[in-house]
Short mmCIF file of C-alpha atoms in Angstrom, two decimals:
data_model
loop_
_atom_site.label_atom_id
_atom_site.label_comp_id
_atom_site.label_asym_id
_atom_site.label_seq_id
_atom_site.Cartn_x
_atom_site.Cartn_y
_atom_site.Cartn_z
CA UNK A 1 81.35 -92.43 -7.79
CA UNK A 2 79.98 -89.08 -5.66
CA UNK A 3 77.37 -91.67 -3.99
CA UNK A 4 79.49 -94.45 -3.30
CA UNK A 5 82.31 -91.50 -1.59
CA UNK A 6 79.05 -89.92 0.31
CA UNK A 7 78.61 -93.60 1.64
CA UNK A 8 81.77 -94.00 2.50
CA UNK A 9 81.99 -90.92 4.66
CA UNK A 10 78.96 -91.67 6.31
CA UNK A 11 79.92 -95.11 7.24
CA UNK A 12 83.16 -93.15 8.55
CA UNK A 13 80.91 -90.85 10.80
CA UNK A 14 78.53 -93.76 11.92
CA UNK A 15 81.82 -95.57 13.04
CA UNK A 16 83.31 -92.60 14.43
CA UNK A 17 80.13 -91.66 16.42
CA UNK A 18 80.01 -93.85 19.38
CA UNK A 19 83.68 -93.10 20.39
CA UNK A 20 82.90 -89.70 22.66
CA UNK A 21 80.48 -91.34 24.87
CA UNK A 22 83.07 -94.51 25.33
CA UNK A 23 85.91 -92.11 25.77
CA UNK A 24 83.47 -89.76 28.02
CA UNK A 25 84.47 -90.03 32.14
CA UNK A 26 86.90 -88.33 33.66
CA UNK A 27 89.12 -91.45 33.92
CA UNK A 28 90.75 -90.38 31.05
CA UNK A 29 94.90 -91.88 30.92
CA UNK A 30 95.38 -88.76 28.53
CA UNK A 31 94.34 -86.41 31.43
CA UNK A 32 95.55 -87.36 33.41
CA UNK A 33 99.04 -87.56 32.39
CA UNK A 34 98.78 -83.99 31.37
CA UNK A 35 97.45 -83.09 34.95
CA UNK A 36 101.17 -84.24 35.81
CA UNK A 37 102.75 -82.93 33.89
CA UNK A 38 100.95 -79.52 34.92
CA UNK A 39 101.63 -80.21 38.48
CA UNK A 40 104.92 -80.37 37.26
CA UNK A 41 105.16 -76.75 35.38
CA UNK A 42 103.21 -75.15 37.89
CA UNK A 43 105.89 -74.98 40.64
CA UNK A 44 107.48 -72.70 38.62
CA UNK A 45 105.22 -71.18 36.62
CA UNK A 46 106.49 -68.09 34.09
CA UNK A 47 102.80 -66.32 35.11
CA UNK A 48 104.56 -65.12 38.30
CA UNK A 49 106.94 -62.95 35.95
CA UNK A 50 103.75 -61.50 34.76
CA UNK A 51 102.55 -61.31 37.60
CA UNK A 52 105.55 -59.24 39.05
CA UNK A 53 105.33 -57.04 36.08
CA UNK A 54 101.65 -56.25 36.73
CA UNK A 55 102.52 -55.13 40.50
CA UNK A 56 105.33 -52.76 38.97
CA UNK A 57 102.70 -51.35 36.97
CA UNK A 58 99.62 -50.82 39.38
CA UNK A 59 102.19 -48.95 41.66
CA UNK A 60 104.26 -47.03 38.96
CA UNK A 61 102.74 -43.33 37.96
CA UNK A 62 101.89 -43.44 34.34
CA UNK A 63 100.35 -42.38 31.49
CA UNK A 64 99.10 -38.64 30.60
CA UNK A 65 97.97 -38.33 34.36
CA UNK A 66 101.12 -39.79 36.27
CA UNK A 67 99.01 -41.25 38.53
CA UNK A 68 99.34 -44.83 39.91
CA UNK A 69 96.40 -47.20 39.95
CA UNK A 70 96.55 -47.24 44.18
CA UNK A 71 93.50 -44.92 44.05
CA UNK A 72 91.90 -47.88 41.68
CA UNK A 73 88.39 -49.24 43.29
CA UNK A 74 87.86 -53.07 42.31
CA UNK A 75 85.18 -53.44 44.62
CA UNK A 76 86.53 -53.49 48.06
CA UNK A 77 87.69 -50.01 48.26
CA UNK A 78 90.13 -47.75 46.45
CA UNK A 79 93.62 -49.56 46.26
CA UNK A 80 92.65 -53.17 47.73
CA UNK A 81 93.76 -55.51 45.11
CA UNK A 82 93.77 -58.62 48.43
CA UNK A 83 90.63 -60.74 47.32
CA UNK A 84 89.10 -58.40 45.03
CA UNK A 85 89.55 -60.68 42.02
CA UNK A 86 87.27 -63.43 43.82
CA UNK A 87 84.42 -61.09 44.10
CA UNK A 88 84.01 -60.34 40.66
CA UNK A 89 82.82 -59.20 38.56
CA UNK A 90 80.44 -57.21 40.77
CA UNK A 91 78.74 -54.03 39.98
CA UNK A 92 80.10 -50.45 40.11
CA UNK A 93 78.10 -47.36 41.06
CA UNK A 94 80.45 -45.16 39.40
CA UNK A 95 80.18 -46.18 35.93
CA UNK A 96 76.06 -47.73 36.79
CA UNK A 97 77.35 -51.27 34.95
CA UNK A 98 78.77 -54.66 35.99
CA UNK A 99 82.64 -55.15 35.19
CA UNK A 100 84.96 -58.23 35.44
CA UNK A 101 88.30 -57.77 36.42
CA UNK A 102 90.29 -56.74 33.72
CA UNK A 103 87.15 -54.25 32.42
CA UNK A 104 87.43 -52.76 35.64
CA UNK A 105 91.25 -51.90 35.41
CA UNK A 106 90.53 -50.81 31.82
CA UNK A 107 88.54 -48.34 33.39
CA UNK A 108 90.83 -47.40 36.24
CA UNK A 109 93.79 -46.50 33.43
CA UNK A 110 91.08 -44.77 31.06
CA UNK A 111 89.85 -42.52 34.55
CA UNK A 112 92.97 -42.66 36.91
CA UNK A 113 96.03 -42.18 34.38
CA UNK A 114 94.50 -41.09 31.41
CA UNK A 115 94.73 -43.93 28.98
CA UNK A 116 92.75 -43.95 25.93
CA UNK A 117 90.14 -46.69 25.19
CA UNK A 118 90.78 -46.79 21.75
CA UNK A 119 95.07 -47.88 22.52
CA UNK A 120 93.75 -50.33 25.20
CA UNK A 121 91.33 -52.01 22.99
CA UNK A 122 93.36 -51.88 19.64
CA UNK A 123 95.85 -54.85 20.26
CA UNK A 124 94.60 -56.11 23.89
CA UNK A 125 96.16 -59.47 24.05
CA UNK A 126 99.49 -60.68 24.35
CA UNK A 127 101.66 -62.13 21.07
CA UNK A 128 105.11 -63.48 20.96
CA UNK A 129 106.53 -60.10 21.38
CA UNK A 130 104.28 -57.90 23.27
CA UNK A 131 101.97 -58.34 26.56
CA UNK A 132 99.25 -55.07 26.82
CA UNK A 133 99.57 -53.74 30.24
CA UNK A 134 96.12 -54.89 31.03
CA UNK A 135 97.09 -58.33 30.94
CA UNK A 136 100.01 -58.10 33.51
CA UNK A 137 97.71 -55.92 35.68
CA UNK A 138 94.98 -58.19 35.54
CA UNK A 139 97.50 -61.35 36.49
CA UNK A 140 98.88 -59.46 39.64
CA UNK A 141 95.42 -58.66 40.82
CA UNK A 142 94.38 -62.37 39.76
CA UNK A 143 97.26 -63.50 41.77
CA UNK A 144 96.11 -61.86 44.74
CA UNK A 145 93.17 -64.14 45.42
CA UNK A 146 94.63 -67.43 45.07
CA UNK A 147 93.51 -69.74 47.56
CA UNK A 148 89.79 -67.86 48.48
CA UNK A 149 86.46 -68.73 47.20
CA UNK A 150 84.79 -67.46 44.41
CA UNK A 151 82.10 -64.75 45.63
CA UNK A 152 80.81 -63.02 42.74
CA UNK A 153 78.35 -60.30 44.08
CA UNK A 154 74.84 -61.32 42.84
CA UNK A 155 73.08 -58.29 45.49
CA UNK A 156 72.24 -55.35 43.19
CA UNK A 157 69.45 -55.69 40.39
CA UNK A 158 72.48 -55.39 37.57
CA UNK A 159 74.22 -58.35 39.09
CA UNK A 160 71.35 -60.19 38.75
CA UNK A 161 70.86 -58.93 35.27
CA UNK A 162 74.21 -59.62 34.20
CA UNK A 163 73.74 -63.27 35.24
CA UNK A 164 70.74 -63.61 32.96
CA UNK A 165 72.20 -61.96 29.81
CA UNK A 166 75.58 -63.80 30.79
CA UNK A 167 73.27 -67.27 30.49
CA UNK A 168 71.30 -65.90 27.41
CA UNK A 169 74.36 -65.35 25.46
CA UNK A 170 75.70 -68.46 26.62
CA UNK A 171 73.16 -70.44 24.76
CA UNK A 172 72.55 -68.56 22.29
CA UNK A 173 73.26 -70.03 18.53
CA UNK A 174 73.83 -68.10 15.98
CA UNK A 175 77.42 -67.47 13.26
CA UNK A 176 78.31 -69.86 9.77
CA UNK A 177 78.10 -72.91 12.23
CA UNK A 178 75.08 -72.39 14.46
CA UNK A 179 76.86 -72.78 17.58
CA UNK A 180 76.48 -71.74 20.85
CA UNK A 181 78.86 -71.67 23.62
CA UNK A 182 77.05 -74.46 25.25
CA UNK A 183 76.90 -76.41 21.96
CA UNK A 184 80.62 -77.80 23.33
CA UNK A 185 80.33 -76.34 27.29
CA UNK A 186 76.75 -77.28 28.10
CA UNK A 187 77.29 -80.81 27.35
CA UNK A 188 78.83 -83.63 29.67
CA UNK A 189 81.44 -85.76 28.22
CA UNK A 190 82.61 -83.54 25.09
CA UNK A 191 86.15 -83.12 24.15
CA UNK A 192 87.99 -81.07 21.35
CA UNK A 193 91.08 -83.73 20.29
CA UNK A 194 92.38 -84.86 23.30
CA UNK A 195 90.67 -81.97 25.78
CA UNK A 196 87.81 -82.74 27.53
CA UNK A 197 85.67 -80.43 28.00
CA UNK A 198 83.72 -79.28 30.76
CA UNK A 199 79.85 -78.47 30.90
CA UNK A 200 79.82 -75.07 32.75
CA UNK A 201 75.94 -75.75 33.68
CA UNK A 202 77.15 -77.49 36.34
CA UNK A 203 78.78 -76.39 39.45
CA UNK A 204 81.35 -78.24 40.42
CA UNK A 205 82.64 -78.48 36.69
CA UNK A 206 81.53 -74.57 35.90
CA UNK A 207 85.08 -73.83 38.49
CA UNK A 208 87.15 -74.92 35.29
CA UNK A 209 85.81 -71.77 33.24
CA UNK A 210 87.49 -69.74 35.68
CA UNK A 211 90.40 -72.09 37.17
CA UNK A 212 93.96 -71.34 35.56
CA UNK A 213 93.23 -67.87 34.33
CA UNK A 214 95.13 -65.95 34.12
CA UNK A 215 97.26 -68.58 32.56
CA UNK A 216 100.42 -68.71 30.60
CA UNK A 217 100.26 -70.69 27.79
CA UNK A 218 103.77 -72.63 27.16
CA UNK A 219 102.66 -72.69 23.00
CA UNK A 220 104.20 -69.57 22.37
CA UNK A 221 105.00 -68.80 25.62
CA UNK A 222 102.10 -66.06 26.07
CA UNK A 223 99.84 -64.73 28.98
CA UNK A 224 96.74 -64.83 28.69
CA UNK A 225 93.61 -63.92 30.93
CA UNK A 226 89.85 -64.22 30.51
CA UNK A 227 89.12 -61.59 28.15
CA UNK A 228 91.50 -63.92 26.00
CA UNK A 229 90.05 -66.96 26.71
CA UNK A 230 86.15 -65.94 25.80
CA UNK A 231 87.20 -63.88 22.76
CA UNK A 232 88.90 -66.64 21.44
CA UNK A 233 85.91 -68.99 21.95
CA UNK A 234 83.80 -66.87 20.19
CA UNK A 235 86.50 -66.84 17.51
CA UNK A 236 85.80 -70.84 17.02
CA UNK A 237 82.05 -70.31 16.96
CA UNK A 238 82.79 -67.71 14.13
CA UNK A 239 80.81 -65.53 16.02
CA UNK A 240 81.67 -61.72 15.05
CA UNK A 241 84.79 -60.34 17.31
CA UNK A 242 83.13 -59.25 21.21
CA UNK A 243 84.36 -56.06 21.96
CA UNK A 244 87.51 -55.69 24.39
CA UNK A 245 86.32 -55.62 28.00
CA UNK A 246 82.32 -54.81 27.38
CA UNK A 247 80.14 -54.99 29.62
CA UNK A 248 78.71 -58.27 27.15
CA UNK A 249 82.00 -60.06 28.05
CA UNK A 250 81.18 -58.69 31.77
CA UNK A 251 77.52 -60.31 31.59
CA UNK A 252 79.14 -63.87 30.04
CA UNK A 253 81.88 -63.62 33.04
CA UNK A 254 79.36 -63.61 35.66
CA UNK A 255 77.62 -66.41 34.47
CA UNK A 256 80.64 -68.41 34.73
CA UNK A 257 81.37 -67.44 37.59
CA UNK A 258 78.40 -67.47 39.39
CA UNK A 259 77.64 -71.28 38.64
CA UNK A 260 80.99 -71.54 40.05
CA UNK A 261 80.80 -69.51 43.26
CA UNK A 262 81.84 -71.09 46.58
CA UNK A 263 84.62 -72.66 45.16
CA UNK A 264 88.39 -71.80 45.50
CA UNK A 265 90.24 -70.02 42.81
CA UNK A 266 93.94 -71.26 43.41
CA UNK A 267 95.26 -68.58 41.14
CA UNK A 268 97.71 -68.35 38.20
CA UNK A 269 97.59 -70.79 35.71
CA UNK A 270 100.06 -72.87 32.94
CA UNK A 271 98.49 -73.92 30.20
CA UNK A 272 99.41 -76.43 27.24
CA UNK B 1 116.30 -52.65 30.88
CA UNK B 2 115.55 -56.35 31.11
CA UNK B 3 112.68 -57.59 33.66
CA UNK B 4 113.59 -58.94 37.00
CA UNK B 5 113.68 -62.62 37.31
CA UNK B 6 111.87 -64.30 40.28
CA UNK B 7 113.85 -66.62 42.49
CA UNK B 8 113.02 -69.01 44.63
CA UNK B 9 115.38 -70.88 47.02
CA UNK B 10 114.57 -73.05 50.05
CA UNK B 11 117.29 -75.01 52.26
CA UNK B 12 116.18 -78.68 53.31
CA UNK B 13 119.17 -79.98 55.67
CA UNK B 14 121.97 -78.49 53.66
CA UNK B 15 120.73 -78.72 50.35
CA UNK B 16 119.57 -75.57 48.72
CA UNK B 17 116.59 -75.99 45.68
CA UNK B 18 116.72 -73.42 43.79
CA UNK B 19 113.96 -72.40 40.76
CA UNK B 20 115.10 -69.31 38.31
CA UNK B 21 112.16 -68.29 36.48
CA UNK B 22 113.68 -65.30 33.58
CA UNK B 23 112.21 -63.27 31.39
CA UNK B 24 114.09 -62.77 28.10
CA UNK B 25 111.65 -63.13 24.55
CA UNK B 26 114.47 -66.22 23.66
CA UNK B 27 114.14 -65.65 19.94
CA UNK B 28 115.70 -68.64 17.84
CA UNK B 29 116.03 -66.61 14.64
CA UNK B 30 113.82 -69.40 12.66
CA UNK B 31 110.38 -67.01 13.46
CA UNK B 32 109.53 -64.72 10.93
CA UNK B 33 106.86 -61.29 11.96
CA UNK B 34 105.31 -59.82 8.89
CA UNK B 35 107.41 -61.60 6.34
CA UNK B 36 111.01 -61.09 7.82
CA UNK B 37 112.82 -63.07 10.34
CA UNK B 38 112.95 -61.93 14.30
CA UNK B 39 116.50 -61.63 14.56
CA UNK B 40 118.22 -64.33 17.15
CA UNK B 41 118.23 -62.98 20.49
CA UNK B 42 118.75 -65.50 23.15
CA UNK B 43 120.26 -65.97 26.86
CA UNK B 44 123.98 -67.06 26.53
CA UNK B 45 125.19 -67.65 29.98
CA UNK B 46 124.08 -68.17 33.18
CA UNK B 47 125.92 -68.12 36.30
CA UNK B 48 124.95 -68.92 40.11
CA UNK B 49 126.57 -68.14 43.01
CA UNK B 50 126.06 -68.74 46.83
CA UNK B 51 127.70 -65.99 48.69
CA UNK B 52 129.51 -65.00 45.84
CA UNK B 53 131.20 -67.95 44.47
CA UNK B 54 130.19 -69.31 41.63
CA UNK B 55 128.72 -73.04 41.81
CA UNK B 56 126.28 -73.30 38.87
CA UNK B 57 126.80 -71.94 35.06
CA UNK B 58 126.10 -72.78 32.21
CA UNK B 59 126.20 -71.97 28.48
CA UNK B 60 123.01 -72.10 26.57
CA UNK B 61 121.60 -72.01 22.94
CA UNK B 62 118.17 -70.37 21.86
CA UNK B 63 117.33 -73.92 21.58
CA UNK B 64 115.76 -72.91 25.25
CA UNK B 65 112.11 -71.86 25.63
CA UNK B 66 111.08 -67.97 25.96
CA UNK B 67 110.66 -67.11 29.57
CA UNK B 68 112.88 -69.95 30.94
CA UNK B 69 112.94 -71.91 34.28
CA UNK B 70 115.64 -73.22 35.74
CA UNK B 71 116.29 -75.34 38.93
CA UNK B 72 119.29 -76.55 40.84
CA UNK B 73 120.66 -77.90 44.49
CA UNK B 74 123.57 -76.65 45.82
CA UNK B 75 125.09 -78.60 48.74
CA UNK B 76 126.51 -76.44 52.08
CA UNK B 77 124.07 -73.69 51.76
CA UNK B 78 122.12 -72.74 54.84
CA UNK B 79 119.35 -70.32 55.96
CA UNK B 80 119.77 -66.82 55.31
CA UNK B 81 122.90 -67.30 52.23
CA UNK B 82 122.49 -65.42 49.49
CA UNK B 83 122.22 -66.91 45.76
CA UNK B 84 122.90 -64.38 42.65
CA UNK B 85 122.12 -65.06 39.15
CA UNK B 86 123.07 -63.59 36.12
CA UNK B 87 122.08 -64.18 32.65
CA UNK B 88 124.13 -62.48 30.09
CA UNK B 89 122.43 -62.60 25.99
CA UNK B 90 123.93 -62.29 22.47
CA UNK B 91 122.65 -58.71 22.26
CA UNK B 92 125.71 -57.94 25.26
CA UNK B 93 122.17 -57.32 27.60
CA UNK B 94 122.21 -58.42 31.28
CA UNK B 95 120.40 -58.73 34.13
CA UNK B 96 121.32 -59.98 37.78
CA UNK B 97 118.99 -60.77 40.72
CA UNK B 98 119.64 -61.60 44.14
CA UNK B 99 117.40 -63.54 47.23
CA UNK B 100 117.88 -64.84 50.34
CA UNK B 101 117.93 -68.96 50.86
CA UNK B 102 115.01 -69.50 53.03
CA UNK B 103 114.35 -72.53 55.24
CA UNK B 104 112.33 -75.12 54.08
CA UNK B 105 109.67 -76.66 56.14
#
């Protein structure tokens, strides 16, 4: 009886088998229906109330300091938020490390208004009920660079570092399934149910890593950026939980967005 | 205090579009946080008007999604009118927001 089941489900996975590289191209009906229907949602997209939020908040005094975060440096000088999100993540001499985006605004409330780490990185993504500040901040800087290529600074020996770590981790297997990030990314033609997905080793398809984040995802109706995104991949690998804006999450960023450099980030996303 | 909404409204000839985005949690009641239910809290009404008169409301259930859109044309608007909306919830909160029709292209 086992046998004859075992059979049976590998005649079920021999007929099953085939189907992703039939399915594969990008000429997918599925797709590109939901591309639509994106199209659709994105002339009014609820990020923008996020992103609104987020400006409020990097001009409002706050926290045990009462400072603002005009003073904060993302890379183009203290208090220029215009393009600074396309050149990350870049390195910073002040703290000697690489930082995306949203580790880099971590760091401004932690220095600037006297945040603590610890309250930033206890609950830092968005439920039904509750969107960390991070998150808004990081959409209304996001925002601010829709419609200019990506640039990540690759210049100073940690860039360069972070790129290689970034790619290591990327391909590195390991957790209860032996996966890897580019055990479903570094693939062409993959899809998980009815998403393809892209293979980040190349270029022009590395763009969607980074495209539509921030994003607000309609299940649920929650914003989500980056830190999000990754932290939830890793959560599908069963990889143990990164930690909340490290400089690991930094290194994987500017991977991604390196392959993807030269291309234009047209901003806030909407997402399924 | 309830967060602004953003509104956008562009005049094509003398038709108006206008696209409400609001943010309001729109909790149906039927979600449950830790074992108990979210109590309902939901947008009620919603009322538009172009210079002050009112030429768009509505009354609506928490059958709508959180963080709603909303679009609508209104005929006779030009340039430089102003459009208010104000959403009014079960909880007695409110919020009103005001912009300037701007020409289309």
């Amino acid at each position: 009886m086992r046998q004859a089941l075992m059979l049976a489900v590998a005649a079920a996975v021999a007929a099953v088998a085939p189907w992703p590289q039939a399915m594969a191209q990008t000429e997918d009906p599925v797709a590109a229906d939901f591309d639509k229907f994106r199209a659709i949602m994105e002339e009014a997209n609820p990020a923008e109330l996020f992103e609104a939020k987020g400006e409020q908040l990097w001009r409002t005094p706050r926290g045990p300091k009462n400072a603002s975060l005009e003073q904060c440096d993302l890379g183009l000088g203290p208090g220029v938020v215009k393009g600074a999100y396309a050149q990350m993540p870049r390195y910073f001499a002040d703290v000697d490390r690489v930082m995306d985006a949203e580790a880099r605004i971590v760091h401004c409330m932690i220095t600037l208004q006297g945040f603590k780490r610890e309250d930033l990185a206890k609950k830092p993504f968005s439920s039904a009920t509750k969107t960390p500040d991070p998150v808004s901040i990081t959409t209304y800087v996001a925002a601010q660079s829709a419609g200019m290529k990506l640039a990540p600074q690759q210049t100073h020996p940690k860039e360069k570092a972070a790129y290689e770590i970034g790619k290591e981790i990327f391909f590195y297997r390991a957790g209860a399934y032996d996966f890897s990030c580019a055990s479903c990314h570094g693939v062409d033609g993959q899809r998980i149910r009815t998403q393809p997905l892209p293979n980040f080793t190349r270029p022009e398809q590395a763009i969607r890593a980074i495209q539509g984040w921030p994003g607000y995802r309609m299940t649920g109706g929650v914003m989500h950026t980056l830190q999000w995104r990754l932290n939830d991949c890793f959560r599908q690998q069963r990889f143990p939980e990164p930690d909340y804006a490290s400089e690991m999450m930094s290194a994987l960023l500017t991977y991604l967005t390196v392959n993807a450099q030269g291309q234009e980030y047209k901003g806030l996303g909407i997402k399924r | 205090m309830a967060d602004p909404m953003k509104i956008r409204a562009t005049v094509q000839g003398d038709v108006a579009d206008v696209r409400v985005l609001m943010a309001h949690p729109m909790e149906t009641g039927q979600r449950k946080q830790g074992g108990k239910p979210v109590p309902l809290h939901f947008i009620q009404t919603i009322t538009a008007q172009l210079n002050g008169k009112t030429v768009f409301s509505a009354d609506i259930s928490q059958a709508i999604s959180r963080n709603p859109v909303f679009a609508f044309k209104v005929k006779g608007a030009k340039a430089g009118d102003k459009i208010t909306v104000t959403w009014k919830d079960n909880k007695g909160e409110s919020r009103t927001d005001e912009t300037t029709i701007r020409g289309g292209s």
